[in-house]
mmCIF file of C-alpha atoms in Angstrom:
data_model
loop_
_atom_site.group_PDB
_atom_site.id
_atom_site.type_symbol
_atom_site.label_atom_id
_atom_site.label_comp_id
_atom_site.label_asym_id
_atom_site.label_seq_id
_atom_site.Cartn_x
_atom_site.Cartn_y
_atom_site.Cartn_z
ATOM 1 C CA MET A 1289 83.942 118.312 77.767
ATOM 2 C CA THR A 1290 86.859 117.967 75.353
ATOM 3 C CA VAL A 1291 88.423 114.570 74.715
ATOM 4 C CA VAL A 1292 91.880 114.264 73.145
ATOM 5 C CA ALA A 1293 94.154 111.378 72.210
ATOM 6 C CA CYS A 1294 97.209 110.832 74.401
ATOM 7 C CA PRO A 1295 100.232 111.746 72.203
ATOM 8 C CA THR A 1296 102.088 108.634 73.377
ATOM 9 C CA CYS A 1297 99.553 105.790 73.392
ATOM 10 C CA ALA A 1298 96.505 107.367 71.668
ATOM 11 C CA LYS A 1299 94.190 106.505 74.595
ATOM 12 C CA LYS A 1300 91.249 108.917 74.823
ATOM 13 C CA VAL A 1301 91.754 111.452 77.638
ATOM 14 C CA GLU A 1302 89.412 114.067 79.060
ATOM 15 C CA TRP A 1303 90.936 117.556 78.853
ATOM 16 C CA THR A 1304 89.996 118.749 82.335
ATOM 17 C CA GLU A 1305 91.805 120.307 85.275
ATOM 18 C CA ALA A 1306 91.311 117.018 87.125
ATOM 19 C CA ASN A 1307 93.740 115.349 84.686
ATOM 20 C CA LYS A 1308 97.097 116.621 85.923
ATOM 21 C CA TYR A 1309 98.943 114.804 83.103
ATOM 22 C CA ARG A 1310 96.994 116.312 80.204
ATOM 23 C CA PRO A 1311 97.407 115.923 77.279
ATOM 24 C CA PHE A 1312 98.868 112.589 78.400
ATOM 25 C CA CYS A 1313 96.837 109.839 80.026
ATOM 26 C CA SER A 1314 99.391 109.084 82.756
ATOM 27 C CA GLU A 1315 102.755 109.945 84.282
ATOM 28 C CA ARG A 1316 104.238 107.000 82.357
ATOM 29 C CA CYS A 1317 103.191 108.390 78.955
ATOM 30 C CA LYS A 1318 104.425 111.840 79.965
ATOM 31 C CA GLN A 1319 107.851 110.424 80.867
ATOM 32 C CA ILE A 1320 108.051 108.398 77.648
ATOM 33 C CA ASP A 1321 107.451 111.591 75.662
ATOM 34 C CA LEU A 1322 110.057 113.515 77.671
ATOM 35 C CA GLY A 1323 112.574 110.715 77.083
ATOM 36 C CA ALA A 1324 111.936 110.822 73.334
ATOM 37 C CA TRP A 1325 112.699 114.573 73.290
ATOM 38 C CA ALA A 1326 115.845 114.001 75.383
ATOM 39 C CA GLU A 1327 117.030 111.343 72.920
ATOM 40 C CA GLU A 1328 116.359 113.798 70.068
ATOM 41 C CA LYS A 1329 113.775 111.511 68.480
ATOM 42 C CA PHE A 1330 111.672 114.644 67.966
ATOM 43 C CA VAL A 1331 113.080 117.787 66.390
ATOM 44 C CA ILE A 1332 111.754 121.202 65.503
ATOM 45 C CA PRO A 1333 112.816 121.990 61.918
ATOM 46 C CA GLY A 1334 114.939 125.032 61.334
ATOM 47 C CA GLY A 1335 118.047 126.260 59.620
ATOM 48 C CA ALA A 1336 121.517 125.805 60.980
ATOM 49 C CA PRO A 1337 122.607 128.593 63.308
ATOM 50 C CA THR A 1338 124.914 131.138 61.763
ATOM 51 C CA ASP A 1339 128.044 132.529 63.335
ATOM 52 C CA PRO A 1340 127.920 136.349 63.276
ATOM 53 C CA LEU A 1341 131.728 136.399 63.002
ATOM 54 C CA ASP A 1342 131.465 134.700 59.587
ATOM 55 C CA ASP A 1343 129.261 137.478 58.179
ATOM 56 C CA PRO A 1344 131.442 140.237 56.640
ATOM 57 C CA LEU A 1345 128.470 142.645 56.653
ATOM 58 C CA ALA A 1346 127.632 142.227 60.326
ATOM 59 C CA ASP A 1347 128.465 145.000 62.750
ATOM 60 C CA HIS A 1348 131.262 143.793 65.021
#
């Protein structure tokens, strides 16, 4: 059986189908994580989006 750390509280959690909140230990930790994403506390790095209308070489 695989054991992982809850991303929110670091409690050890069994990675099984019986744990409906995996990888979280509980609904509470799952909601805390969702709230952090909603508040933009977590971001996925990437470049700024470009506007195709600003590119003189783009096919319009």
